[in-house]
PDB file of C-alpha atoms in Angstrom:
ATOM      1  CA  UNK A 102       8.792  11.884 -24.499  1.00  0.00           C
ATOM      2  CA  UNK A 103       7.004   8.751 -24.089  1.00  0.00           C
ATOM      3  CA  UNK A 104       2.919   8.938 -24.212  1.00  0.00           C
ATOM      4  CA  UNK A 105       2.266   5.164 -23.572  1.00  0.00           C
ATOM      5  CA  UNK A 106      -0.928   4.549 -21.715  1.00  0.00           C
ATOM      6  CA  UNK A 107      -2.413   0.728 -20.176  1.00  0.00           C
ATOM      7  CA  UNK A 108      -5.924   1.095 -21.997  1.00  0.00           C
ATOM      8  CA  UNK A 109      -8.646  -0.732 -19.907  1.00  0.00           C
ATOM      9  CA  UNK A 110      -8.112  -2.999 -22.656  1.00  0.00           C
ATOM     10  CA  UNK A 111      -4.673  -3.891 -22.098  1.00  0.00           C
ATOM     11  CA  UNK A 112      -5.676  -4.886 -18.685  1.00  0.00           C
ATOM     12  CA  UNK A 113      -9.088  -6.212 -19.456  1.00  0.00           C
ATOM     13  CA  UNK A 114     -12.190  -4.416 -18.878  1.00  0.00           C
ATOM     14  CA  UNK A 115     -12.706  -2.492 -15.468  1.00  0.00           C
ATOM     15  CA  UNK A 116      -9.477  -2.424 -15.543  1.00  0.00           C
ATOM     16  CA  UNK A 117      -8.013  -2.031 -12.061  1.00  0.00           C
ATOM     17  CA  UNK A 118      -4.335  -0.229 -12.488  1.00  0.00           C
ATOM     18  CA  UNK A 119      -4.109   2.734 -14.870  1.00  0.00           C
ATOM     19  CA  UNK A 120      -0.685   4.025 -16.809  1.00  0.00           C
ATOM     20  CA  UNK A 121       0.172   7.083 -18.359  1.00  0.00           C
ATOM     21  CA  UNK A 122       3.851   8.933 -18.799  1.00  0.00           C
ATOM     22  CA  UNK A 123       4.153  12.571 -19.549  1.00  0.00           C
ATOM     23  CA  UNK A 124       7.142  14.852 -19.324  1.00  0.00           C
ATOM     24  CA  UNK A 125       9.011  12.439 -17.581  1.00  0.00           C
ATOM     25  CA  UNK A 126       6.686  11.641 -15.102  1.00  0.00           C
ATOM     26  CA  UNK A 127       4.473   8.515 -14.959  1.00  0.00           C
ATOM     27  CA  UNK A 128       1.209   8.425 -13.128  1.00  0.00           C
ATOM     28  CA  UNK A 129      -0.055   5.057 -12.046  1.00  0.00           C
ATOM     29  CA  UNK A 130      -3.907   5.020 -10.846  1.00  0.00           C
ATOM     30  CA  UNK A 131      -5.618   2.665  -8.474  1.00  0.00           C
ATOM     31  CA  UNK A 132      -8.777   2.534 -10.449  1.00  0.00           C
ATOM     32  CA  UNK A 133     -11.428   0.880  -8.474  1.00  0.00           C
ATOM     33  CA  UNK A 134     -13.474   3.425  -7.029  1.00  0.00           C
ATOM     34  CA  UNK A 135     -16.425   1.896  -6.465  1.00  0.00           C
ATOM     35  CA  UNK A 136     -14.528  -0.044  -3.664  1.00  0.00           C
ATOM     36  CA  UNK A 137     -12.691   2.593  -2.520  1.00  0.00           C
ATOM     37  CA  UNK A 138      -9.732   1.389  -4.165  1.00  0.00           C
ATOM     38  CA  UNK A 139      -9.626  -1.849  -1.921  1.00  0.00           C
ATOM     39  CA  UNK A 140      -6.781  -4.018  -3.467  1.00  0.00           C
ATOM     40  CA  UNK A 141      -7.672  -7.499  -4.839  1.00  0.00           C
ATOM     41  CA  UNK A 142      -4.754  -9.452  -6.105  1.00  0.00           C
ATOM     42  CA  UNK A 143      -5.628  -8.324  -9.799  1.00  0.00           C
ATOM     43  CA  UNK A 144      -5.254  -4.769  -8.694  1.00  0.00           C
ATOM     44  CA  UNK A 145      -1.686  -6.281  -6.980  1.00  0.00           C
ATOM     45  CA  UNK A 146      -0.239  -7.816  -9.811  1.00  0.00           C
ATOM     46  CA  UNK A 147      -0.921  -5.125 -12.073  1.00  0.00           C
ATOM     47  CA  UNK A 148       0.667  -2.631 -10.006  1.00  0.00           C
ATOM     48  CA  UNK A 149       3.710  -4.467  -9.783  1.00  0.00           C
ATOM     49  CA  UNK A 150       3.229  -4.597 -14.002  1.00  0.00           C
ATOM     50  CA  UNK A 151       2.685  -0.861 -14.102  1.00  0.00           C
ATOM     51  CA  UNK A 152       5.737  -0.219 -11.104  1.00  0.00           C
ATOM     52  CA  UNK A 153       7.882  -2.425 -13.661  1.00  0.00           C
ATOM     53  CA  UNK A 154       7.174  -0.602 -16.970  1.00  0.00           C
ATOM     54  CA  UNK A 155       8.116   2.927 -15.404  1.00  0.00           C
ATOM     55  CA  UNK A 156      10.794   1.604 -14.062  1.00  0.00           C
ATOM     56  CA  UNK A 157      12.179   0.163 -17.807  1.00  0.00           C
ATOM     57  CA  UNK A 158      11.016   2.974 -19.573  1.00  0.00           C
ATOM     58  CA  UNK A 159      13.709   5.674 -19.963  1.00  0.00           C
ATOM     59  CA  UNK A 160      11.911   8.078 -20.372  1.00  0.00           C
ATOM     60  CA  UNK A 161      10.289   8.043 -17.144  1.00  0.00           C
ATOM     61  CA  UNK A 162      12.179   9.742 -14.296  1.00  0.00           C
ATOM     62  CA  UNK A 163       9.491   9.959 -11.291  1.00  0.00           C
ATOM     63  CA  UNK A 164       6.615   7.924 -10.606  1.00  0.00           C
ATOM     64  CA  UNK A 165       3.229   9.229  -8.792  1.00  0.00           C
ATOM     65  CA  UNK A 166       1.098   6.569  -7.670  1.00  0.00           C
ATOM     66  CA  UNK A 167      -2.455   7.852  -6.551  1.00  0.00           C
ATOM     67  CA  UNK A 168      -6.238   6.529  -6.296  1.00  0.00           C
ATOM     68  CA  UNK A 169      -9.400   7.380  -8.387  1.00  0.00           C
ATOM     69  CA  UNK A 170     -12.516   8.061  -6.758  1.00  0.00           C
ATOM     70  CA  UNK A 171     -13.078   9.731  -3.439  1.00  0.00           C
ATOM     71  CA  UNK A 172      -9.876   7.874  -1.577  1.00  0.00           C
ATOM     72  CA  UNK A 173      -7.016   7.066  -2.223  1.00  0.00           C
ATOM     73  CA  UNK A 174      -7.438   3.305  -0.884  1.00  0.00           C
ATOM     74  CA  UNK A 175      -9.217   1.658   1.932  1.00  0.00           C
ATOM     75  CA  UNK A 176      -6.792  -0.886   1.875  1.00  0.00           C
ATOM     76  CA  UNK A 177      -7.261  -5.150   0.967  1.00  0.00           C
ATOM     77  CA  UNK A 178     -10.056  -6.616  -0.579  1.00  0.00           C
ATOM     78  CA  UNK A 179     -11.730  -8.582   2.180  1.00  0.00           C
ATOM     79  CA  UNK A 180     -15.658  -8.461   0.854  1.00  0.00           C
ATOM     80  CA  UNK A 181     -15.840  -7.049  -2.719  1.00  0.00           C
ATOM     81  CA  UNK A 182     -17.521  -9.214  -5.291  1.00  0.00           C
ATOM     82  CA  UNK A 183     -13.753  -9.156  -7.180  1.00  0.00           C
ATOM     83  CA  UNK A 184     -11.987 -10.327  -4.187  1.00  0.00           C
ATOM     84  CA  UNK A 185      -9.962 -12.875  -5.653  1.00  0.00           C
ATOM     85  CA  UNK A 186      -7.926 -14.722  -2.748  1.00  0.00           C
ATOM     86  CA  UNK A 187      -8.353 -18.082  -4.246  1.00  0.00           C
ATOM     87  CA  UNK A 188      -7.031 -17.605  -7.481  1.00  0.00           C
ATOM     88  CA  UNK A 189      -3.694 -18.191  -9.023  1.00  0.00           C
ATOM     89  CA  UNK A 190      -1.572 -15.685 -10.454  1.00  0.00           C
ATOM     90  CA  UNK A 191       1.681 -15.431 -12.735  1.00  0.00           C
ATOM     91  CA  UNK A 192       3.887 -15.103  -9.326  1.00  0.00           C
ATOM     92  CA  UNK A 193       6.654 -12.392  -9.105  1.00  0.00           C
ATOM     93  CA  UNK A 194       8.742 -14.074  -6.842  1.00  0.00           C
ATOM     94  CA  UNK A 195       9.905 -17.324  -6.652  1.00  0.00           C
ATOM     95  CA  UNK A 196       7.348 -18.227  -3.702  1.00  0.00           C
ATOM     96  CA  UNK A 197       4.837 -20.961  -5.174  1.00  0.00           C
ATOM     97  CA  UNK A 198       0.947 -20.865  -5.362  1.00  0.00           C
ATOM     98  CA  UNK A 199      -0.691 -20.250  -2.165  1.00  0.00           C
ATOM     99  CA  UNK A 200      -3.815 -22.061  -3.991  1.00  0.00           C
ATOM    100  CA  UNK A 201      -5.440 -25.167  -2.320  1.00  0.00           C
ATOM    101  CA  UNK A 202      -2.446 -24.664   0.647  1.00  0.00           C
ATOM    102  CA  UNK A 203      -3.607 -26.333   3.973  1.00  0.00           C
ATOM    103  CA  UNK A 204      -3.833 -23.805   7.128  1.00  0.00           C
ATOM    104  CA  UNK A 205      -1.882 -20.891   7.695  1.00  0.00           C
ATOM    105  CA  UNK A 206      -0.043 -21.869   4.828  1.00  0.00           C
ATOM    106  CA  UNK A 207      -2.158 -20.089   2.479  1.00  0.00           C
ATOM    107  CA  UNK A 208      -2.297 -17.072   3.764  1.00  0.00           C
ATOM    108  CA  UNK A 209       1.570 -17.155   4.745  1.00  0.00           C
ATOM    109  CA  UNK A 210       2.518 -17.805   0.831  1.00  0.00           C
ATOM    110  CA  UNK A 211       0.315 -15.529  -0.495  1.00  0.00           C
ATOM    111  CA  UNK A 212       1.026 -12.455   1.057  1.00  0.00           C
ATOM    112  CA  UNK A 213       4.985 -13.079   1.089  1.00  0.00           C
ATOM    113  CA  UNK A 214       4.282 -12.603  -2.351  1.00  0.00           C
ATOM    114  CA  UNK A 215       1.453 -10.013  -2.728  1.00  0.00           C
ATOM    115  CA  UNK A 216       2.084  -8.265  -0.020  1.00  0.00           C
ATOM    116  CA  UNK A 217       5.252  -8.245   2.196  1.00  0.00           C
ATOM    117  CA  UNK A 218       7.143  -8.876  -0.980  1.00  0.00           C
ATOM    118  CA  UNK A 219       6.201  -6.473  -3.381  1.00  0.00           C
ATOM    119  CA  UNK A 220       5.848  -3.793  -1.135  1.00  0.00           C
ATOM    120  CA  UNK A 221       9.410  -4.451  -0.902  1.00  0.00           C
ATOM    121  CA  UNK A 222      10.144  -4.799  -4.326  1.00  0.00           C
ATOM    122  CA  UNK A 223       8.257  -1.348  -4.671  1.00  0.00           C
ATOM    123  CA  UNK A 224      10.364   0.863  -1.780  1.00  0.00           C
ATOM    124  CA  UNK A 225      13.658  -0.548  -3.609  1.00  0.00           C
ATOM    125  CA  UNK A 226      12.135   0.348  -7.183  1.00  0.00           C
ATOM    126  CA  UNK A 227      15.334   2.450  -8.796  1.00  0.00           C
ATOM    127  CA  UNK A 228      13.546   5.636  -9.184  1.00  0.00           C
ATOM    128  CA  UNK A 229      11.911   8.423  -6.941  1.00  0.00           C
ATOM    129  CA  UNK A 230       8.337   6.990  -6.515  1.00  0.00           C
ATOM    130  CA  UNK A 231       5.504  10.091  -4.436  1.00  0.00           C
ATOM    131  CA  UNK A 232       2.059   8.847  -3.155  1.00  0.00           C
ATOM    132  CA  UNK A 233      -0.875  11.480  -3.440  1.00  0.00           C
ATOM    133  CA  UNK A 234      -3.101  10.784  -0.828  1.00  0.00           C
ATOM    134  CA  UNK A 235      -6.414  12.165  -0.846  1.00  0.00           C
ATOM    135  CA  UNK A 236      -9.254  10.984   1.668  1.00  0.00           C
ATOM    136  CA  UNK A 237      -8.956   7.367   3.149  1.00  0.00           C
ATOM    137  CA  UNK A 238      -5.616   5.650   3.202  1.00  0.00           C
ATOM    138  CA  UNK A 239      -6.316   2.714   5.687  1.00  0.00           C
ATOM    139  CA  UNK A 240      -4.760  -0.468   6.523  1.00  0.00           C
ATOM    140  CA  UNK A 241      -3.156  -1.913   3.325  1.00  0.00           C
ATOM    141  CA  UNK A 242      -3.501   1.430   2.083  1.00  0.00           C
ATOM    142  CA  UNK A 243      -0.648   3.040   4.226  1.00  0.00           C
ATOM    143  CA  UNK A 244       1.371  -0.033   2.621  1.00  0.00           C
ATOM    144  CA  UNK A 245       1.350   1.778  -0.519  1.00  0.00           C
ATOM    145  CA  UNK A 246       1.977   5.173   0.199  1.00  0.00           C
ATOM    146  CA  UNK A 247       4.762   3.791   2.812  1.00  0.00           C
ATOM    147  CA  UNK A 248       6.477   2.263   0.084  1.00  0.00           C
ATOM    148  CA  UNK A 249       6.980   5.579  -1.845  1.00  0.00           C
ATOM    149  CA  UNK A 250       9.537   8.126  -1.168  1.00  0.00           C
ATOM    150  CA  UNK A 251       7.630  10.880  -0.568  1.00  0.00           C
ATOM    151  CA  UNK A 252       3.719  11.602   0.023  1.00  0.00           C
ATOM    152  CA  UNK A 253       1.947  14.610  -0.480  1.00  0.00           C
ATOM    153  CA  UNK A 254      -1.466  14.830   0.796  1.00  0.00           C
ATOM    154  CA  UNK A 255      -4.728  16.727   0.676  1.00  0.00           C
ATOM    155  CA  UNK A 256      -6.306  17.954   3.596  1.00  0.00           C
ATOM    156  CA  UNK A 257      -8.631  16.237   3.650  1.00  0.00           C
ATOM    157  CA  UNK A 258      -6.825  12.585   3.528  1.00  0.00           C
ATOM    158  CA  UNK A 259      -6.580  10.791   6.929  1.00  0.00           C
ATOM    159  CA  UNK A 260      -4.141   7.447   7.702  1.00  0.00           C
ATOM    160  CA  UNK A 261      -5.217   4.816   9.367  1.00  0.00           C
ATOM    161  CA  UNK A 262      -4.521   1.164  10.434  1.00  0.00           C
ATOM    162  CA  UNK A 263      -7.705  -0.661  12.605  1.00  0.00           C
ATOM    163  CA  UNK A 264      -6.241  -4.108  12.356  1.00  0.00           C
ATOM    164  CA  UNK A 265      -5.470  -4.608  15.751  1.00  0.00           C
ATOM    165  CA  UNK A 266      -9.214  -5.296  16.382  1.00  0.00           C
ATOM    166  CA  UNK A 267      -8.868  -8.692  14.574  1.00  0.00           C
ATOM    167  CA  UNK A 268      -6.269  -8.899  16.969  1.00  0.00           C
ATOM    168  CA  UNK A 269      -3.819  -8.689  14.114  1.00  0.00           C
ATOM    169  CA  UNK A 270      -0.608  -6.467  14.873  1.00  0.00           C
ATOM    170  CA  UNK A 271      -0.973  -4.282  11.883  1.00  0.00           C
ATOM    171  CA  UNK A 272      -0.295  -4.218   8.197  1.00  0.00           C
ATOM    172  CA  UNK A 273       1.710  -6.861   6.643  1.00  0.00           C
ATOM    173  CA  UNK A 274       4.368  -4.194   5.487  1.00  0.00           C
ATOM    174  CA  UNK A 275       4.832  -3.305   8.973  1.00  0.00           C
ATOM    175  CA  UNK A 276       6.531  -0.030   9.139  1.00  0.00           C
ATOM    176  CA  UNK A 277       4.672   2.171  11.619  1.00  0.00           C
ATOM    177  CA  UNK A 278       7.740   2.414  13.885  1.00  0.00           C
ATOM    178  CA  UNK A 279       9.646   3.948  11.202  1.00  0.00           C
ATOM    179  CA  UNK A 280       7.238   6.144   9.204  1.00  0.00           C
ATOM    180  CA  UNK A 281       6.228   6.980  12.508  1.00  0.00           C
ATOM    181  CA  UNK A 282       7.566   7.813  16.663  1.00  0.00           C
ATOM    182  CA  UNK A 283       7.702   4.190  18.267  1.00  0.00           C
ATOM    183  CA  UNK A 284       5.240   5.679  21.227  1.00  0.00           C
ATOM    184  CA  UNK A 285       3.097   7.786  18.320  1.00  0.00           C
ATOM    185  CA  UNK A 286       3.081   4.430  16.350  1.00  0.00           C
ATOM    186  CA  UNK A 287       2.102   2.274  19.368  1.00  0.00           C
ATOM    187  CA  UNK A 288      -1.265   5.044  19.688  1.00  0.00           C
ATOM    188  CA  UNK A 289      -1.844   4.858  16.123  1.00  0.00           C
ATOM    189  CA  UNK A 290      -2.277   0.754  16.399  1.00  0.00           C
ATOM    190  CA  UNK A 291      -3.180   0.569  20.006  1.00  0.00           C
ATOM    191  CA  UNK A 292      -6.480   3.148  19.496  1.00  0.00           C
ATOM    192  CA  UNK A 293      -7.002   2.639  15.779  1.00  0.00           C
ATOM    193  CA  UNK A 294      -7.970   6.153  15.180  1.00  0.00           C
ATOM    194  CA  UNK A 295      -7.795   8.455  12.015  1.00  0.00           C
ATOM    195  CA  UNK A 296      -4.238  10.601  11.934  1.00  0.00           C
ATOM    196  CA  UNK A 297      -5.489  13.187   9.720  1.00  0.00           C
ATOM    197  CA  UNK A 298      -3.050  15.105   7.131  1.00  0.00           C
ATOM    198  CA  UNK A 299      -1.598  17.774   9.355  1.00  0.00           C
ATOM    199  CA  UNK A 300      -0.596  15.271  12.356  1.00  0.00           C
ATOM    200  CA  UNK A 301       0.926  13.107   9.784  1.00  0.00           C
ATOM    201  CA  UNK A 302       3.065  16.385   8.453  1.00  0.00           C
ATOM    202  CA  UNK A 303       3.657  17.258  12.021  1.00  0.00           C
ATOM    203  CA  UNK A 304       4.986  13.358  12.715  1.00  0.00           C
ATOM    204  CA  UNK A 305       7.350  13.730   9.671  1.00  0.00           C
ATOM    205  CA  UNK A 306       5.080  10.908   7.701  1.00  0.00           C
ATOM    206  CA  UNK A 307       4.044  13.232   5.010  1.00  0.00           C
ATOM    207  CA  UNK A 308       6.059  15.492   3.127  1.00  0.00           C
ATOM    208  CA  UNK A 309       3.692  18.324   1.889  1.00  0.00           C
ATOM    209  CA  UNK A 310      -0.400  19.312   2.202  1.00  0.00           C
ATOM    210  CA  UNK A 311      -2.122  21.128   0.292  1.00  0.00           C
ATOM    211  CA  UNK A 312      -5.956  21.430  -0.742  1.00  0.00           C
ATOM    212  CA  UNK A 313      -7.985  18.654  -2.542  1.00  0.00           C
ATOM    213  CA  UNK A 314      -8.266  21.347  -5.772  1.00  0.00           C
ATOM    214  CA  UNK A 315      -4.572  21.813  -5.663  1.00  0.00           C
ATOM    215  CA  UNK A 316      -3.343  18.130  -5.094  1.00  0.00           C
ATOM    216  CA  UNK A 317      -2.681  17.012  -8.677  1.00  0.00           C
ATOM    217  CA  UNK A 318      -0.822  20.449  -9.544  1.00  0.00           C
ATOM    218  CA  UNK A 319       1.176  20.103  -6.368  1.00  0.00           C
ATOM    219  CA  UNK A 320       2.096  16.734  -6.540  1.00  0.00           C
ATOM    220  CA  UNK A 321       3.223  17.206 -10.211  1.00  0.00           C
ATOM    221  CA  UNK A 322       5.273  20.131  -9.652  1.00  0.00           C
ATOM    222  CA  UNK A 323       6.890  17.998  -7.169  1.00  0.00           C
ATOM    223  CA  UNK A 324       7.637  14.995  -9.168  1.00  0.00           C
ATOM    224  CA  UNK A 325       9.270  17.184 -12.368  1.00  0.00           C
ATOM    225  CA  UNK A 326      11.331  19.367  -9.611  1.00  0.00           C
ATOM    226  CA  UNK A 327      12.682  15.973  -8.853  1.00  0.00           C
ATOM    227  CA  UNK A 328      12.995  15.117 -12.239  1.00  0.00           C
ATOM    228  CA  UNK A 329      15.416  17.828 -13.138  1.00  0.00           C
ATOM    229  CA  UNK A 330      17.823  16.271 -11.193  1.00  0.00           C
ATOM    230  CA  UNK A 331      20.388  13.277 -12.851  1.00  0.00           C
ATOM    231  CA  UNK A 332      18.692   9.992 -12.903  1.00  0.00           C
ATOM    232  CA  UNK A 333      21.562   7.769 -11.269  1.00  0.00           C
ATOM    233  CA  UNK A 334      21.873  10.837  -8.741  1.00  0.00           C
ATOM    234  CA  UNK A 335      18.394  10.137  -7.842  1.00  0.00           C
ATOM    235  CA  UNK A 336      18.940   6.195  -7.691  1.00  0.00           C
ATOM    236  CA  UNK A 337      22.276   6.819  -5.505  1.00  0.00           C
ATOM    237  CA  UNK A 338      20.406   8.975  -2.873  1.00  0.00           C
ATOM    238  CA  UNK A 339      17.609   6.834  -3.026  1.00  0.00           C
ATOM    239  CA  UNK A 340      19.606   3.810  -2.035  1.00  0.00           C
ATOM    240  CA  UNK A 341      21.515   5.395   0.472  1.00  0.00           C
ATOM    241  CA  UNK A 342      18.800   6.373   2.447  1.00  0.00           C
ATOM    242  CA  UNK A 343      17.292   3.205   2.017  1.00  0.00           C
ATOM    243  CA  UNK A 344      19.988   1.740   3.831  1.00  0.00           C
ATOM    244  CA  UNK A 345      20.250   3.456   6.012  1.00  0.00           C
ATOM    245  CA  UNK A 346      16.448   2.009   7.111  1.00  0.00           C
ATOM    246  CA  UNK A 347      18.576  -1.604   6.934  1.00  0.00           C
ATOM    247  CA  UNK A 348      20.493  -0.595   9.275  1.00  0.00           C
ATOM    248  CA  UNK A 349      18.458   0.728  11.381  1.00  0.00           C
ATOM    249  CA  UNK A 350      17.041  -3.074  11.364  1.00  0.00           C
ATOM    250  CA  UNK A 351      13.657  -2.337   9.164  1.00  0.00           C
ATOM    251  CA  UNK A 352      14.079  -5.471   7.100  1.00  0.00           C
ATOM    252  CA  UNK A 353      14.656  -7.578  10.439  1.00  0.00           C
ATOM    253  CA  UNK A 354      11.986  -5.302  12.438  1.00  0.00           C
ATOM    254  CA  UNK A 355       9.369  -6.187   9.399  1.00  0.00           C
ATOM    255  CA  UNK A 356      10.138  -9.816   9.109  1.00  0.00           C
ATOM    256  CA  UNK A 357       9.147 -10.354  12.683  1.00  0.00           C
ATOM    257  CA  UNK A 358       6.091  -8.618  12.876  1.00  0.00           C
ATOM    258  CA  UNK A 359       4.914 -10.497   9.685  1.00  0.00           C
ATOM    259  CA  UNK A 360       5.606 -13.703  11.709  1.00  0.00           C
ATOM    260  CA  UNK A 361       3.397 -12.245  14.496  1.00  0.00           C
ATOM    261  CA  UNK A 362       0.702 -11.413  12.211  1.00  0.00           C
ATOM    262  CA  UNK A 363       0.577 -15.178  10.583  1.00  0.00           C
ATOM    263  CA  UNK A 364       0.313 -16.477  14.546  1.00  0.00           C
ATOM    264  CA  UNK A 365      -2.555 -13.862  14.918  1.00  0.00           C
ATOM    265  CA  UNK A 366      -4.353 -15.341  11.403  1.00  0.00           C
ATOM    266  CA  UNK A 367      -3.559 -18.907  12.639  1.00  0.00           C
ATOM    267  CA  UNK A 368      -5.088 -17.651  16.187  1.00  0.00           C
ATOM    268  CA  UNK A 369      -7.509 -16.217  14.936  1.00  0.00           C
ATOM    269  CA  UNK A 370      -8.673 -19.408  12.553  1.00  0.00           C
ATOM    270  CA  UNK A 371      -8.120 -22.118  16.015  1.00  0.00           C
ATOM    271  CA  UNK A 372     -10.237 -19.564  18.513  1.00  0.00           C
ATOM    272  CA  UNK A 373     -13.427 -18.330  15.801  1.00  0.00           C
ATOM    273  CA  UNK A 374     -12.574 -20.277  13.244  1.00  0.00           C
ATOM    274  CA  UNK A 375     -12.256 -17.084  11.067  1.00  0.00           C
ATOM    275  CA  UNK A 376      -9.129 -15.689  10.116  1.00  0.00           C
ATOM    276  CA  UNK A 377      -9.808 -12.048  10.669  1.00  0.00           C
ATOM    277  CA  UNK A 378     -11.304 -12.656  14.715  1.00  0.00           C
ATOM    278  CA  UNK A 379     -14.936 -12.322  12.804  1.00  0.00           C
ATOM    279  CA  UNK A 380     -14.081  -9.301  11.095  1.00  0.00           C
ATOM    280  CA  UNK A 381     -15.166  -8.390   7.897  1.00  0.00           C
ATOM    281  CA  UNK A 382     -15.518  -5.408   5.325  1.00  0.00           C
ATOM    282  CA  UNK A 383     -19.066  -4.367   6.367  1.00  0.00           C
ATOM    283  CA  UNK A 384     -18.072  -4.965  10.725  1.00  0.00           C
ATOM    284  CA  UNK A 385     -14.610  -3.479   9.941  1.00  0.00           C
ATOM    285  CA  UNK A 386     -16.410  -0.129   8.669  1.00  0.00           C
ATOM    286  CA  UNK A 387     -19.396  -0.518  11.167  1.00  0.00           C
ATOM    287  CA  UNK A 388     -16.583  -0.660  14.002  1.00  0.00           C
ATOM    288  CA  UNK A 389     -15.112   2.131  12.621  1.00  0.00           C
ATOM    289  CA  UNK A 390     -17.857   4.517  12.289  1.00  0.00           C
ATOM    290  CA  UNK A 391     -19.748   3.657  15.391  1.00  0.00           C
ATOM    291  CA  UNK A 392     -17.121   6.044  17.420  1.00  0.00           C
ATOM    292  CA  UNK A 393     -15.440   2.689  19.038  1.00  0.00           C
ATOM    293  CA  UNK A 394     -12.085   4.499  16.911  1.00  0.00           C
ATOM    294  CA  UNK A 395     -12.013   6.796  14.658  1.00  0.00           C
ATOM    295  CA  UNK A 396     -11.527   5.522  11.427  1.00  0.00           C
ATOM    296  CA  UNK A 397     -13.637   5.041   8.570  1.00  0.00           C
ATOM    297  CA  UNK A 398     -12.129   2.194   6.515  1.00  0.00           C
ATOM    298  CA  UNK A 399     -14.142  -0.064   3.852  1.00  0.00           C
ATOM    299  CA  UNK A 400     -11.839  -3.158   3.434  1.00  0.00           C
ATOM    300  CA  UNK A 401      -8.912  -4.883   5.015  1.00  0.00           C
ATOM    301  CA  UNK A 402      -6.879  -7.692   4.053  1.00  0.00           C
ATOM    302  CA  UNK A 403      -6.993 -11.431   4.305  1.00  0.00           C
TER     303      UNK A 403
END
C-alpha cells in the first residue's frame, strides 16, 4: 500500500492541506486551526492538489476529507492575516486571473474558479469521497462536506449558512435545496440558525453520528467498508447517482443562484460600498453569537 504523505514542507511551512494514504484510504486535512479552518485560496488550491493525487494514486480507493482543530471549517477566509484574495494562482480551469479585474468582475472570476468550480470538480471526483464533520461547518464549510458522498458527523458538529445577512443568497455551491427539503432549506437560509448533527441525520443530510471520541474510528470503518467493494463499481454508482442530481436540474439550479449571489456582491458594493453589506469576520461571528441566529461562525467568503 501506498504511505505517501504532503510534509508541511512539500506545501511550504504552515502548511494548510495535509495528505496521508493508508490501507486504501486517503485522509486529506484542513490544517488551519487557528482560523478555524477558514479557507484562503492557498488552502483551495491545495485541496484541489491533494483531491487530484488520491484520485491518481491507485492505491487509494476512498477519500476522507476532515478539519484539524476544534471544527471542521468555519468556512472562507474573509479577515485572517493569510487571506489571500488578491493574489494569483496556477488556475485549474481555464477561467483567467481574477487579479486587478474591475468590479464584480473580480469576484465573479475568482470564485468560478475557487469556488463554484472546484466544488464541482470535487462532487464529480471518480472515487467515493466522506466528510467528517466535527464542531462548526458554516458557510463555505457546508461547500465541502456537500461535495462529498457521504458525511459522518460528531455530535457535537452543527451546519450552518448566515450569508443571507449580507444579503447574499447563500453559499456559492448552492445546494441547500438538494442536500436539504426546499421549505427546511428556505428556514435554514431564511433564519440562519445552527442545524445541529441529529436534525441534519433526521433531514437525510448526514449519513451517520456518532461521538467526538469515536469519529475517526467510525468514519474509517466506513471508508474501508466502502473500499472492499470494486473500484469501477464504486465510480459507476457514483456517477449514476450523480446524474441523477443533473437531472433533477442541480447544475442549472446552481448556476442561477451563483448569478444571484454576484448581483447581491455587485449590490452590495453600489449600496455600502462593501461587498459583503458591511459584514466581516469579527461582525459575522458577533451577529452570530449575540442570539440574532444561532450560529457561531468565524469567517465567510468574499
Amino acid at each position: 500500500m501506498s504511505t505517501e504523505a504532503i510534509t508541511p514542507e512539500e506545501l511550504g511551512p504552515n502548511a494548510e492541506v495535509l495528505y496521508q494514504v493508508a490501507d486504501g484510504v486517503a485522509t486529506v486535512t484542513m490544517n488551519r486551526p487557528q482560523y478555524h479552518n477558514a479557507q484562503n485560496s492557498k488552502m483551495t488550491y491545495a485541496l484541489d492538489e491533494a483531491f487530484r493525487r488520491a484520485s491518481s494514486d491507485d492505491a487509494v480507493k476512498v477519500i476522507i476529507l476532515r478539519g484539524a482543530g476544534k471544527h471542521f471549517s468555519a468556512g472562507h477566509d474573509i479577515g485572517t492575516p493569510g487571506r489571500d484574495i488578491d493574489e494569483t494562482f496556477e488556475r485549474a480551469s481555464l477561467w483567467y486571473d481574477h487579479v486587478n479585474k474591475p468590479g464584480g468582475e473580480l469576484l465573479y472570476a475568482r470564485e468560478q474558479e475557487v469556488y463554484l468550480g472546484m466544488c464541482r470538480r470535487w462532487r464529480d471526483l471518480p472515487k467515493p469521497t466522506i466528510a467528517m464533520v466535527h464542531g462548526a461547518c458554516i458557510a463555505g464549510g457546508l461547500m465541502l462536506a456537500w461535495v462529498c458522498d457521504l458525511i459522518v458527523a460528531s455530535d457535537d458538529a452543527f451546519f450552518s449558512d448566515p450569508v443571507v445577512r449580507m444579503g447574499i443568497p447563500g453559499v456559492e455551491y448552492f445546494a441547500h435545496a438538494y442536500e436539504l427539503n426546499p421549505r427546511i432549506a428556505k428556514e435554514f437560509l431564511f433564519t440562519g440558525d445552527r442545524m445541529d448533527a441529529s436534525r441534519a441525520y433526521q433531514m437525510g443530510m448526514v449519513n451517520r453520528v456518532t461521538t467526538r471520541d469515536a469519529l475517526e474510528s467510525t468514519t474509517l470503518a466506513l471508508a474501508q467498508k466502502v473500499a472492499t467493494m470494486p473500484r469501477l463499481g464504486l465510480t459507476l454508482t457514483k456517477q449514476a447517482i450523480n446524474h441523477v442530481e443533473e437531472l433533477q436540474g442541480k447544475r442549472a439550479a446552481m448556476d442561477a443562484a451563483f448569478a444571484w449571489h454576484h448581483f447581491a456582491h455587485a449590490h452590495n458594493e453600489l449600496t455600502s460600498g462593501d461587498r459583503l453589506g458591511g459584514y466581516d469576520a469579527r461582525a459575522m461571528a458577533a451577529s452570530q453569537r449575540d442570539g440574532r441566529d444561532g450560529g457561531e461562525g468565524k469567517e465567510r467568503a468574499a
